[in-house]
Structures are given as structure tokens and as C-alpha cells.
C-alpha angles and dihedrals in degrees: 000000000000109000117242124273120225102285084356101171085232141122120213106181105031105166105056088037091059093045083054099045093048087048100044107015114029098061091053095049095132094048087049092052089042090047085045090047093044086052097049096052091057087053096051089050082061115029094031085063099035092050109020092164131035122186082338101309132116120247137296090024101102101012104101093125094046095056082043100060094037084046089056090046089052101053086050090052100041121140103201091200087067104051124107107274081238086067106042092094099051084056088052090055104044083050092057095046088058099043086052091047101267109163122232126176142139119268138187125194141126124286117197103253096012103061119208107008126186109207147158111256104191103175110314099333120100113220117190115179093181103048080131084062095082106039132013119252092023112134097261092231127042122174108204128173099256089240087061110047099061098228099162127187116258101261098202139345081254086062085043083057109050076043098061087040089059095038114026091031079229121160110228135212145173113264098244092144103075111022088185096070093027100096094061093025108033101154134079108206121184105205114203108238090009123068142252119310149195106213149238107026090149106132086240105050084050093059094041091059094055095038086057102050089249094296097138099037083052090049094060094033090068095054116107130289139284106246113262094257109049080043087057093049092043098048094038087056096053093034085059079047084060093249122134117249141197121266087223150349089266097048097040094050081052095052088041089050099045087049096055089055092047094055089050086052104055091040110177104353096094095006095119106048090041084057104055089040090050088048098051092046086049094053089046093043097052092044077056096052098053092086078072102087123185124209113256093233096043141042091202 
């Protein structure tokens, strides 16, 4: 069976995860959901304040991947003694699963009528503490057999695309502008109310487009043109960064295009260190790119 990519929606080992989930996690349903909305109120006291808007939105609309990081530090951090009497049992649960071998990670994925979702997979059982992030008046936390919720692998960065255009309103297009990222980060996406990025830099995006030879970053590559001008801005923005941009859209899709065939060439001879290069341009590109703001009602 395929390994797992990095918060790949995915269970290996089903059968024993489900054994364990019925045994440990299933019989203490209502203390899990009171541990996961204890939790959650002590994110929203500090993200709520810290990031009171996002693309224009109040929180906690679009911030599905914020809770869900700060979700996974406050389980680590977690003092048991000063949990809700209501909760103490769901923490008592989710101890014994793991001490049993019970399975718990982060995932991302797409879920049919919510777009891109970030949420807690502990052995078969779905758990989503921002389900309010996608939609007001949502239950912040909702706990659903993983078979049942729909959360389904991103298939491409084509299928990434037509994602961040549904849910971001973003206007994507193929990362002619800098070839030399253009393999792992082959997407430019303009955000309304955010600013101008080089996409994906999703951990597992990253790792798909090395998994598949390039493939999906080449199938994008080769779709048309950036307008001039936004080529110009974009360009002018990561050249004054000290990278080294393309002359123009049709060399640089060239140069995009060459390089994808190189890496699945050399497969896994220079892959890692690659990796970890590509992931820290990327980082300093698109902190470069925020001065690129795009108008909350437009994507230009």
C-alpha cells in the first residue's frame, strides 16, 4: 500500500483502528466533544483576539487551519487537573487509545460542500473543531466516523486550483514568473483581501508533487499565461527579493516546464535536500509577496 503523504486523509491500518475507536472512543462520545469544546474556547480567547479578521471575514470564518494547529498545541500541553469535570472522561479515553495504539494526526483534505477542511483524525473518527469556520452558525465541534464525513485526498494541484478559486475567490495562475520554484510551487494564486501568492506550500502538495514525478505541477505549468502586467508586478516584487526571475511569461513557462522533467529524472538522487531548499524560497518569496495586496472585492 502507498505510504502516507504528509496530513494525507487517509487510514492505513483500518481494521485495528476501528477495534480500538469502538473500545476507547465510541462509549465516551459526549466527554470527547466536551474536552474538544473546552479546548476550543481557550483557542477563540486567543486567536479570536490575535486575528479578529481574515480576508475580511470575522473569526472564526477561514480559519479552519489556525484552530487546527493551535488544537493539536493544546492537546500537547494539556494539564488534566485542570480540565471541566465534564471533560475529564474524554481525556481519559483519548489516554487509553493511545496507550493501546490508537492512532491520532492532523489531516487536510476536501469535503464535498465545505471545500478545503483541516481536522483531527484519531483512529477512525473524524474530529473537526472548526466546523463554525466555514460557515456561521455551524456547532464549532462536530465528531463523524471518517467513512462518513467525505473528506477525500487532493487529487492535483489542477484540482488545488479550481479549490482556492471556490473557496478563496482567488484568481489562479501558472507560476511562470520564477522556474526555479515552479516544480514544488507551481500556482499563483491572488487572494481578495490577502495578498499575492506562490502556491502550494501545504506540506502535502509539496510532497504530491514530488511522489508524482512532477506530473501535476507540469499539467498546470502548461495552462495559459498571467497577463504582462501582473507578470511585470509579480516579477518586479521577488527580483527586488534577489531571486531570479524570468525575462518573460513564455521563457519562464519553458524553464518551469524543463525543470519539471529534470527533477523526474533525478528522482531520488538530490530530492531531500531540494525539498528542504524549495521550502525555505518559498517561505521567503511569499513574505515577499505580501506587499501585493489584492482588493477584497476583486481578484484583479
Amino acid at each position: 500500500m502507498m505510504s502516507l503523504l504528509p496530513h494525507e486523509p487517509r487510514i492505513l491500518d483500518t481494521a485495528r483502528q476501528q477495534v480500538l475507536t469502538e473500545r476507547c472512543l465510541l462509549p465516551e462520545l459526549p466527554a470527547l466533544r466536551a474536552l474538544f469544546l473546552h479546548l476550543r474556547g481557550g483557542i477563540d480567547a486567543t486567536l479570536g483576539q490575535r486575528q479578529p479578521l481574515k480576508l475580511g471575514k470575522p473569526y472564526p470564518l477561514g480559519c479552519c487551519a489556525e484552530i487546527s494547529l493551535a488544537l493539536q498545541q493544546a492537546l500537547r500541553e494539556l494539564d488534566p487537573a485542570q480540565l471541566p469535570p465534564a471533560a475529564i472522561a474524554g481525556h481519559a479515553a483519548l489516554a487509553r487509545f493511545q496507550a493501546a495504539g490508537g492512532t491520532s494526526r492532523r489531516v487536510w483534505g476536501y469535503q464535498r460542500g465545505r471545500g478545503m477542511r483541516h481536522a483531527l483524525l484519531v483512529g477512525t473518527l473524524l474530529i473537526d473543531a472548526a466546523q463554525d469556520s466555514s460557515a456561521a452558525g455551524l456547532p464549532p465541534v462536530a465528531l463523524t466516523p471518517f467513512a462518513q464525513a467525505g473528506l477525500a485526498p487532493v487529487r492535483d494541484h489542477r484540482h488545488f486550483a479550481l479549490l482556492a478559486g471556490t473557496d478563496w475567490q482567488a484568481h489562479v495562475y501558472p507560476n511562470h514568473v520564477l522556474p526555479a520554484l515552479a516544480p514544488y510551487a507551481p500556482l499563483v494564486a491572488l487572494v481578495p483581501g490577502g495578498s499575492v501568492r506562490l502556491e502550494a506550500d501545504a506540506p502535502y502538495m509539496l510532497a504530491l508533487a514530488r511522489r508524482d514525478g512532477f506530473s501535476s505541477s507540469a499539467a498546470v505549468l502548461a495552462m495559459p499565461s498571467m497577463t504582462a502586467a501582473l507578470f511585470g508586478a509579480v516579477a518586479d516584487v521577488l527580483a527586488q527579493a534577489g531571486f531570479t526571475v524570468a525575462p518573460d511569461a513564455l521563457q519562464g513557462k519553458a524553464a518551469a516546464l524543463d525543470l519539471c522533467r529534470q527533477y523526474r529524472d533525478a528522482g531520488a538522487r538530490t530530492a531531500d535536500a531540494r525539498h528542504q531548499a524549495t521550502m525555505t524560497a518559498l517561505a521567503r518569496a511569499n513574505e515577499a509577496l505580501q506587499v501585493l495586496r489584492v482588493a477584497a472585492q476583486s481578484a484583479g
